[in-house]
PDB file of C-alpha atoms in Angstrom:
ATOM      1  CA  UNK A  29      24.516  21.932 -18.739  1.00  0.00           C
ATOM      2  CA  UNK A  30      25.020  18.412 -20.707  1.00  0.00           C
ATOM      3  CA  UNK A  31      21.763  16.898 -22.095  1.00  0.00           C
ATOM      4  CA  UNK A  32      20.472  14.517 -20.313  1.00  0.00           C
ATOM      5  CA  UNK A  33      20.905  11.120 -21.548  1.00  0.00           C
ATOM      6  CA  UNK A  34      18.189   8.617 -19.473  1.00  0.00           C
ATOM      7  CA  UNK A  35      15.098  10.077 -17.308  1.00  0.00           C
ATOM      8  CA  UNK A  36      14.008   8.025 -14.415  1.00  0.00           C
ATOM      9  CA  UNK A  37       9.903   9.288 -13.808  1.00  0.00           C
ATOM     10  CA  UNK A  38       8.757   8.937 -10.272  1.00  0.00           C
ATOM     11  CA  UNK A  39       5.297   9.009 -10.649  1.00  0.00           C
ATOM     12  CA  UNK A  40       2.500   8.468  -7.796  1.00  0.00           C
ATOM     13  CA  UNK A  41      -0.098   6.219  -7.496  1.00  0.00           C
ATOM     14  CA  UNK A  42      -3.637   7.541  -7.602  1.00  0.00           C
ATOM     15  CA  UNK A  43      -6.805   8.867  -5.443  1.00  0.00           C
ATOM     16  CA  UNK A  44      -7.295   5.402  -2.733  1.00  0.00           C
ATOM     17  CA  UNK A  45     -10.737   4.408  -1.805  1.00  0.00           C
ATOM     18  CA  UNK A  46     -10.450   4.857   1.550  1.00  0.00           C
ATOM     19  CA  UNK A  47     -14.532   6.622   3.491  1.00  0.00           C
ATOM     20  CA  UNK A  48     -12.930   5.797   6.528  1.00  0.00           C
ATOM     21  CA  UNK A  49      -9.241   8.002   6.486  1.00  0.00           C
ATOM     22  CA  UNK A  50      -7.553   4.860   7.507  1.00  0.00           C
ATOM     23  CA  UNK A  51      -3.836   5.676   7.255  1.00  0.00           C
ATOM     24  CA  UNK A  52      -3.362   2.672   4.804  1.00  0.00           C
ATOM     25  CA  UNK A  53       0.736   2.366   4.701  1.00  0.00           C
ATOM     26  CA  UNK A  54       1.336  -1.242   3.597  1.00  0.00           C
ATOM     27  CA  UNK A  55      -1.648  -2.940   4.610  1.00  0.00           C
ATOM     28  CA  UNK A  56      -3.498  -5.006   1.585  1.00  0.00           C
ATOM     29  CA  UNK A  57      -6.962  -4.565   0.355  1.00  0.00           C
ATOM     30  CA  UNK A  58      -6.615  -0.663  -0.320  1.00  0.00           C
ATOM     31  CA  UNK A  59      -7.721   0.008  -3.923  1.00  0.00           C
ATOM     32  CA  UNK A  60      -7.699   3.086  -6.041  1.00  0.00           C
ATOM     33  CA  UNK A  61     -11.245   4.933  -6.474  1.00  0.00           C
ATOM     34  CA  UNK A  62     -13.104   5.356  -9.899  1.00  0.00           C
ATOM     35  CA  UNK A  63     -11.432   8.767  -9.681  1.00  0.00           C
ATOM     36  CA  UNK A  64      -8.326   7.076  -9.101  1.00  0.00           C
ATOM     37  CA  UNK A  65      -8.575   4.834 -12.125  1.00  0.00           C
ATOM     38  CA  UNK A  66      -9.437   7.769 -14.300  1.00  0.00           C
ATOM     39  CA  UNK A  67      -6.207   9.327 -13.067  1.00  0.00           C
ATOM     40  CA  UNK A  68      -4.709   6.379 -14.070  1.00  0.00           C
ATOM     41  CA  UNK A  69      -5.553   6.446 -17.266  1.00  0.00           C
ATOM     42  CA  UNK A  70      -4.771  10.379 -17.581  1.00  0.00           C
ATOM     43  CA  UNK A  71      -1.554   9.986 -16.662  1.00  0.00           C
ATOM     44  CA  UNK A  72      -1.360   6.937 -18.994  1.00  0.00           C
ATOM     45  CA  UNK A  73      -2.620   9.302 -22.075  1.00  0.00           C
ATOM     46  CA  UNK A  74       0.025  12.185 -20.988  1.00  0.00           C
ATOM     47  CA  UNK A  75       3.285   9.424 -20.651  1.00  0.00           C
ATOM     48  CA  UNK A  76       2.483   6.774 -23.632  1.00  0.00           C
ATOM     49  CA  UNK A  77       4.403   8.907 -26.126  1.00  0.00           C
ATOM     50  CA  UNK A  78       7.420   9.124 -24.758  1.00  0.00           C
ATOM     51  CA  UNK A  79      10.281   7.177 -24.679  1.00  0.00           C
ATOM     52  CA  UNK A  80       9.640   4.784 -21.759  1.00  0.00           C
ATOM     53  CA  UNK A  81      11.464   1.429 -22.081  1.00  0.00           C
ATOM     54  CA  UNK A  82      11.339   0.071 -18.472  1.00  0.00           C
ATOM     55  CA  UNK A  83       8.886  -0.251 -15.609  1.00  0.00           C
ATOM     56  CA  UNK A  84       9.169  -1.055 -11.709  1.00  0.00           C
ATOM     57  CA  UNK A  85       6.437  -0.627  -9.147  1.00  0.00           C
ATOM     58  CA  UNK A  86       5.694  -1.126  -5.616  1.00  0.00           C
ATOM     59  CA  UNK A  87       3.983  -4.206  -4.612  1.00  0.00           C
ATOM     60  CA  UNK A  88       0.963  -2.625  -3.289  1.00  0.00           C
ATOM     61  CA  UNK A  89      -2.508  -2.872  -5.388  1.00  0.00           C
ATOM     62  CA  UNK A  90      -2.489   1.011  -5.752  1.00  0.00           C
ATOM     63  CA  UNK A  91       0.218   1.228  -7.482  1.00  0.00           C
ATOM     64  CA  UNK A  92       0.144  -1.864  -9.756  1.00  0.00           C
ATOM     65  CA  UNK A  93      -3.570  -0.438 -10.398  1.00  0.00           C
ATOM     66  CA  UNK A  94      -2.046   3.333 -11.250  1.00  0.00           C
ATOM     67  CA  UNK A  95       0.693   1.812 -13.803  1.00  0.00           C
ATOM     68  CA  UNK A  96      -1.589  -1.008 -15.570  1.00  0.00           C
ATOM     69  CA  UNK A  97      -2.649   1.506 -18.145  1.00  0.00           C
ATOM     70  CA  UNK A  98       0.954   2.868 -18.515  1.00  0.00           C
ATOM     71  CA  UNK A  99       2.148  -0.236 -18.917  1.00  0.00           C
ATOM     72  CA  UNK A 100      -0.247  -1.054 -21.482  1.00  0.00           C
ATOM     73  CA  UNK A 101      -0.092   1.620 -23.833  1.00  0.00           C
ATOM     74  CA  UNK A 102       4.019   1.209 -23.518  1.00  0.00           C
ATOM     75  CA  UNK A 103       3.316  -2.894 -24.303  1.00  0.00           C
ATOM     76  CA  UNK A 104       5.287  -3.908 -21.059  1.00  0.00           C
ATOM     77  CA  UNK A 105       5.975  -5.718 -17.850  1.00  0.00           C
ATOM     78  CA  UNK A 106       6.588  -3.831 -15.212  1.00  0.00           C
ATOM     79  CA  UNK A 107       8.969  -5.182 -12.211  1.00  0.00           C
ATOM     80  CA  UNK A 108       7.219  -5.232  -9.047  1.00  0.00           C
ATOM     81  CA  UNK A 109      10.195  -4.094  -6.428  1.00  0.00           C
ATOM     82  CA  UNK A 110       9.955  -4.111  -3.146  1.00  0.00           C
ATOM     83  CA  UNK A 111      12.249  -1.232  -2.929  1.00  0.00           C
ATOM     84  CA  UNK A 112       9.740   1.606  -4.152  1.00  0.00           C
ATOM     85  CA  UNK A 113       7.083   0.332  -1.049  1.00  0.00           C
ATOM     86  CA  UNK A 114       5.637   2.832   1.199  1.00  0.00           C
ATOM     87  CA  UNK A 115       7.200   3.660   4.296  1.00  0.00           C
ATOM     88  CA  UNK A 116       6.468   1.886   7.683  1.00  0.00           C
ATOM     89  CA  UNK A 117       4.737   3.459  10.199  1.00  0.00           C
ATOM     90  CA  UNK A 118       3.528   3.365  13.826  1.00  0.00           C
ATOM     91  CA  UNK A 119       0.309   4.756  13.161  1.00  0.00           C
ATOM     92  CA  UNK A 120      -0.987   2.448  10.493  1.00  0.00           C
ATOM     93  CA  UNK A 121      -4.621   1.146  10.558  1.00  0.00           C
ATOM     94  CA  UNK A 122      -5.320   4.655  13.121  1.00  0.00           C
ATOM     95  CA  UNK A 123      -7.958   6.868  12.065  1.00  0.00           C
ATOM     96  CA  UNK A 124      -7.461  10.341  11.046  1.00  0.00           C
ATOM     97  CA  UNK A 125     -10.668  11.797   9.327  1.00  0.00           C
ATOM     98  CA  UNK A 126     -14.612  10.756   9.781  1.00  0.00           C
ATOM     99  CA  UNK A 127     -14.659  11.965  13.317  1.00  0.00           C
ATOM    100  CA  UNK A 128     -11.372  10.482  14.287  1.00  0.00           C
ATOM    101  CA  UNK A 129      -8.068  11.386  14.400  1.00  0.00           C
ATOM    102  CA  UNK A 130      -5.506   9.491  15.653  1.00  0.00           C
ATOM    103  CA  UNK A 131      -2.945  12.578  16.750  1.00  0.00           C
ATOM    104  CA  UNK A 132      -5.406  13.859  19.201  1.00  0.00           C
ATOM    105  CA  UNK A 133      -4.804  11.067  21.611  1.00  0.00           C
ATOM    106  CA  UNK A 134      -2.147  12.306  24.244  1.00  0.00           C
ATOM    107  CA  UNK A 135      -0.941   8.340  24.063  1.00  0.00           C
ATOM    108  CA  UNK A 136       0.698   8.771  20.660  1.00  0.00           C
ATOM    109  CA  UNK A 137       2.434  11.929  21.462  1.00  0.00           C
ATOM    110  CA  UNK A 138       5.720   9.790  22.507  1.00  0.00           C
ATOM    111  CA  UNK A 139       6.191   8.964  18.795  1.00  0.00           C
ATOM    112  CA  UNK A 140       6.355  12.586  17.486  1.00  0.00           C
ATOM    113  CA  UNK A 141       9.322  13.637  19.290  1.00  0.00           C
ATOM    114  CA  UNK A 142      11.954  13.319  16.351  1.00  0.00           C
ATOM    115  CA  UNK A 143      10.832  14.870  12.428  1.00  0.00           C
ATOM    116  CA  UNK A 144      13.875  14.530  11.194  1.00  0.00           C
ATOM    117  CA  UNK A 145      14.443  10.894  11.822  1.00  0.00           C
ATOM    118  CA  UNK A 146      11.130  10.431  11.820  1.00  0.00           C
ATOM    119  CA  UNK A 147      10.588   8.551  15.418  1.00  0.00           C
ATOM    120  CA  UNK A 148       6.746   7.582  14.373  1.00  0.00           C
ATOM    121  CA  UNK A 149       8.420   5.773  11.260  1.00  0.00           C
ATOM    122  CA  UNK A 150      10.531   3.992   8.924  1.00  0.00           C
ATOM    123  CA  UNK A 151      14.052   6.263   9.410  1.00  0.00           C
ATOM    124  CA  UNK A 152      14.594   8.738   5.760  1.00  0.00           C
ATOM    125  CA  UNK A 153      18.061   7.740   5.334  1.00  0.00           C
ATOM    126  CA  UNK A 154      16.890   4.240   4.755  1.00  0.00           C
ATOM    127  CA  UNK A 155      14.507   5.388   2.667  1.00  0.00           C
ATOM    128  CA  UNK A 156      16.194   7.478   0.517  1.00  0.00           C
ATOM    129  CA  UNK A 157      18.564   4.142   0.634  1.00  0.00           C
ATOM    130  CA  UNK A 158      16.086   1.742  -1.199  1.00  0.00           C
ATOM    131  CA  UNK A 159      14.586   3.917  -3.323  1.00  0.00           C
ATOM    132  CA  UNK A 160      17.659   5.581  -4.700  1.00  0.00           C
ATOM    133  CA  UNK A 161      18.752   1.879  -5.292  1.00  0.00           C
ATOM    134  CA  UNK A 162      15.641   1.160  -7.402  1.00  0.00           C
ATOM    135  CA  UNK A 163      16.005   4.152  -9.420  1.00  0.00           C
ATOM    136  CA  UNK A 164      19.744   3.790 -10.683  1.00  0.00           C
ATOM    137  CA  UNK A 165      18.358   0.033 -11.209  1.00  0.00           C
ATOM    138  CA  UNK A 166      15.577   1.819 -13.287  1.00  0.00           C
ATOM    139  CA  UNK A 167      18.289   4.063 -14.550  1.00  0.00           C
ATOM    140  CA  UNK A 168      20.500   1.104 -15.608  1.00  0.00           C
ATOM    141  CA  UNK A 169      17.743  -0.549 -17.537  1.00  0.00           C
ATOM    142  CA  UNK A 170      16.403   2.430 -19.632  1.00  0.00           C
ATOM    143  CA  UNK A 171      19.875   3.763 -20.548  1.00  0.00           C
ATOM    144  CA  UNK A 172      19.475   6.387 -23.021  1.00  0.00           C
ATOM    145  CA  UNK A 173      15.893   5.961 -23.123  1.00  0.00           C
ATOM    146  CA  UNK A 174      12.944   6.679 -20.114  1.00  0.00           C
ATOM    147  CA  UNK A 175      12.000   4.542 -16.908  1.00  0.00           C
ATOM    148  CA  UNK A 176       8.770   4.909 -14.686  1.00  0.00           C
ATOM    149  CA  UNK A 177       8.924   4.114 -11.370  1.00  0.00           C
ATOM    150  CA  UNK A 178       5.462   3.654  -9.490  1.00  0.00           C
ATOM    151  CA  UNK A 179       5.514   4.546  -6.015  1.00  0.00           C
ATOM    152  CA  UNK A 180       4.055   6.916  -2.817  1.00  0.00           C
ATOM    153  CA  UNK A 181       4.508  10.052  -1.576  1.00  0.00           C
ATOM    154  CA  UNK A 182       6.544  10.235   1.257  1.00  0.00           C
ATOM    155  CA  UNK A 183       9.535   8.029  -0.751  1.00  0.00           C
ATOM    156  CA  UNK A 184       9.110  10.034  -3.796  1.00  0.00           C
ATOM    157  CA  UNK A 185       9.569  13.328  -1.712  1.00  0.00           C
ATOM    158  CA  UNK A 186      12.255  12.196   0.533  1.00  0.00           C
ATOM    159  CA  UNK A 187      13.986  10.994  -2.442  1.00  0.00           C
ATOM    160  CA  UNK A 188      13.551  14.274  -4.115  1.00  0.00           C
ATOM    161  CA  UNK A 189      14.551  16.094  -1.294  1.00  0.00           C
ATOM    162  CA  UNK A 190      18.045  13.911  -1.027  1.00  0.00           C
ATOM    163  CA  UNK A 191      18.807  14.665  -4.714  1.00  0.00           C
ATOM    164  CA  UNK A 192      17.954  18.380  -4.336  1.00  0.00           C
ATOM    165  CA  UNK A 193      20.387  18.577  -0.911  1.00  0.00           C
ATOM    166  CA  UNK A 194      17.791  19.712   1.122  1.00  0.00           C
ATOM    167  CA  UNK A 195      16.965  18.779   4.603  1.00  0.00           C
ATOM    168  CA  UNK A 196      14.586  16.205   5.716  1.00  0.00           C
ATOM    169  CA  UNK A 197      12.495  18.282   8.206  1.00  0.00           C
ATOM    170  CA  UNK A 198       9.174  19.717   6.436  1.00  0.00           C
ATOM    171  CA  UNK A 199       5.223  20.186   6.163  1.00  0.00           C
ATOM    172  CA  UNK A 200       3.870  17.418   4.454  1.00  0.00           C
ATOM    173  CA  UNK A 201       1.226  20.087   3.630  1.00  0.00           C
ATOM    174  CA  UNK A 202       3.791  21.718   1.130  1.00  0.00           C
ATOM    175  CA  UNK A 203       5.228  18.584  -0.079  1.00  0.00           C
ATOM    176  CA  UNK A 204       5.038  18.803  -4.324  1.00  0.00           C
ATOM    177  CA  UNK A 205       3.923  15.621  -4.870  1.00  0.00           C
ATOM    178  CA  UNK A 206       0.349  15.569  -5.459  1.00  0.00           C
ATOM    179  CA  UNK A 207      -1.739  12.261  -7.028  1.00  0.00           C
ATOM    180  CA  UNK A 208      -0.954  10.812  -9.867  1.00  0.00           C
ATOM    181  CA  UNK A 209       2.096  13.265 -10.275  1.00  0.00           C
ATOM    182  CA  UNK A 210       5.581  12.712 -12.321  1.00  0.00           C
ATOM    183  CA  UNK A 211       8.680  13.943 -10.315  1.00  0.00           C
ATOM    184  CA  UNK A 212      11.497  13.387 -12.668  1.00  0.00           C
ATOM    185  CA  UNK A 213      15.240  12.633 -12.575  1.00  0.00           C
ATOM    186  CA  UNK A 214      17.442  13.803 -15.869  1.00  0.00           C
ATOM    187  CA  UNK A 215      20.672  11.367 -15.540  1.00  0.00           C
ATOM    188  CA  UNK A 216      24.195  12.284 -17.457  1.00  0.00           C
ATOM    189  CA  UNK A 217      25.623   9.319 -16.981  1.00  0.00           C
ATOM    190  CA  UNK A 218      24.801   7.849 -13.139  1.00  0.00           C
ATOM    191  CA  UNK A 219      24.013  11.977 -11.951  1.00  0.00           C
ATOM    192  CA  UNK A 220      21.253  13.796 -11.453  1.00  0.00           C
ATOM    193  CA  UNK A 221      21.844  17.015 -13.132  1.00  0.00           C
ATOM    194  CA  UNK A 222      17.929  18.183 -12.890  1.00  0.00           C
ATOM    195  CA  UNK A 223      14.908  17.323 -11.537  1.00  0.00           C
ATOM    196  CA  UNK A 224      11.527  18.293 -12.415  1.00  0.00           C
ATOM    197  CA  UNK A 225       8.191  18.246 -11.869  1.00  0.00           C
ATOM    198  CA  UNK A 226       4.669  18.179 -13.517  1.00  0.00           C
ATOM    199  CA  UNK A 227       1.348  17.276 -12.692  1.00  0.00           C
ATOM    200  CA  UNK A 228      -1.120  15.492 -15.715  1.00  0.00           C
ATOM    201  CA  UNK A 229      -3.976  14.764 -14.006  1.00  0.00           C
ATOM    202  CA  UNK A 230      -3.963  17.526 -11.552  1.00  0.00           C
ATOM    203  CA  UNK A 231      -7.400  18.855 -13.109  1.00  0.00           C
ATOM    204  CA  UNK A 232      -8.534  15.355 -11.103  1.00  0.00           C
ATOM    205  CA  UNK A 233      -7.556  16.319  -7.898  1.00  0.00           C
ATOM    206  CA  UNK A 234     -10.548  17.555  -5.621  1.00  0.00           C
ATOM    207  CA  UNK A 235      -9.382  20.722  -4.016  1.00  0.00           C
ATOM    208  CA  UNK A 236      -8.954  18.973  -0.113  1.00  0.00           C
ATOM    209  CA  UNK A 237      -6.866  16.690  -1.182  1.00  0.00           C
ATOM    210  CA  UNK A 238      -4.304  19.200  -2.121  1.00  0.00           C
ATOM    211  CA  UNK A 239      -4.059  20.563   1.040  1.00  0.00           C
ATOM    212  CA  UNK A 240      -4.465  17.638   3.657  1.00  0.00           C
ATOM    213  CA  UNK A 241      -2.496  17.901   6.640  1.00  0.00           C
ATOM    214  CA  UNK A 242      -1.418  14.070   5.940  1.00  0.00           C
ATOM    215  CA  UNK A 243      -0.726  11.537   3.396  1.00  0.00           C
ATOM    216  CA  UNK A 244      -3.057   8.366   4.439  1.00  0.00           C
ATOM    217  CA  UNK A 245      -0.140   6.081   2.693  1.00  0.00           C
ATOM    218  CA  UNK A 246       2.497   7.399   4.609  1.00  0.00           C
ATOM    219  CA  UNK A 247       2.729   9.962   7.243  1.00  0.00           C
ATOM    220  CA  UNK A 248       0.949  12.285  10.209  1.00  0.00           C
ATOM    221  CA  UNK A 249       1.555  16.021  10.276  1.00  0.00           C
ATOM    222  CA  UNK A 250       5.171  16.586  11.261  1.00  0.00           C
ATOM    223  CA  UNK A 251       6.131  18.529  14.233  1.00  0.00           C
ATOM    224  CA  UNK A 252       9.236  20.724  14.522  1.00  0.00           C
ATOM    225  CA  UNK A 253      11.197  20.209  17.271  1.00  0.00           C
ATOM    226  CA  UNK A 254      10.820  23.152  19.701  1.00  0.00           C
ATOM    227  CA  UNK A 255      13.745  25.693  19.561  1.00  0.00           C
TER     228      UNK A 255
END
């Protein structure tokens, strides 16, 4: 296998402050938590020593709030992109924890009858579209060196499960993409010859959170289709 010659590091923003499990998706005014900004500065302590040359984030507070200490410690700007946003959804501003949740309501059934497209949400292939965009943009700028990309989970994973060649449809219970992780793209040239994965503030992580049945940025438990 050829050495890798520029890594592109999709990395997630951290914990939210969010008491009432409002699924967030784009809307403003979502912030990370203390434990959140400790994450933050985790990951910052983990990534500062490496060879990281170029930044780009989503627009949302989150994730400008996850990559300020990053960007610090690496002395630069990053490039807010509207690219590497979270994905659109039907269900945004609905309930699902505190006593409510949003997928029990027979009315919002009609939006769960396609996972791999998804029906409830912003289509993966267009996804996978943007974000693959931003991270041969990232790519472009670091050459030879390291990028960071700041992001969410559902883009990160789709994108992840594009380069990998694997299909769409899955349990966003098993999706490897925890907070405040680093899923990682080694380039020869403009191709991904191997991904991987790692996890530097996953001590942080209270134990729920690493099994919910949703993401609150991004998207509700996916049903399969029946057979």
């Amino acid at each position: 296998m050829a050495t890798p010659d520029t890594v592109v590091h999709l990395l997630r923003h951290g914990e939210v402050h969010n008491p009432d499990g409002v699924l967030y998706g784009r809307r403003d005014g979502f912030h990370l938590s203390e434990l959140g900004r400790q994450m933050a500065e985790k990951v910052a302590g983990a990534l500062q020593d490496r060879d990281i040359v170029h930044m780009r984030v989503s627009p949302l507070e989150r994730v400008r709030e996850t990559a300020a200490p990053l960007a610090l410690a690496r002395g630069l700007e990053p490039v807010v992109d509207e690219r590497v946003i979270e994905s659109t959804n039907v269900f945004e501003g609905e309930k699902f924890a505190g006593g409510g949740n949003a997928l029990k309501d027979p009315r919002n059934w009609r939006h769960l009858w396609n996972p791999m497209r998804p029906s409830w949400g912003e289509p993966y292939k267009q996804v996978v579209a943007r974000m693959m965009s931003a991270v041969h943009d990232a790519r472009i700028a670091a050459t030879g060196h390291e990028a960071v990309v700041v992001s969410h989970q559902l883009p990160i994973w789709i994108t992840r499960l594009h380069v990998e060649h694997r299909s769409f449809l899955h349990d966003p219970r098993k999706r490897q993409c925890t907070l405040c992780s680093v899923t990682s793209f080694h380039f020869v040239g403009d191709r991904v010859t191997q991904v991987s994965y790692s996890e530097p503030a996953g001590d942080l992580i209270p134990v729920q959170d690493k099994s919910a049945p949703f993401s609150a940025g991004g998207a509700p438990e996916e049903k399969r289709p029946p057979a």
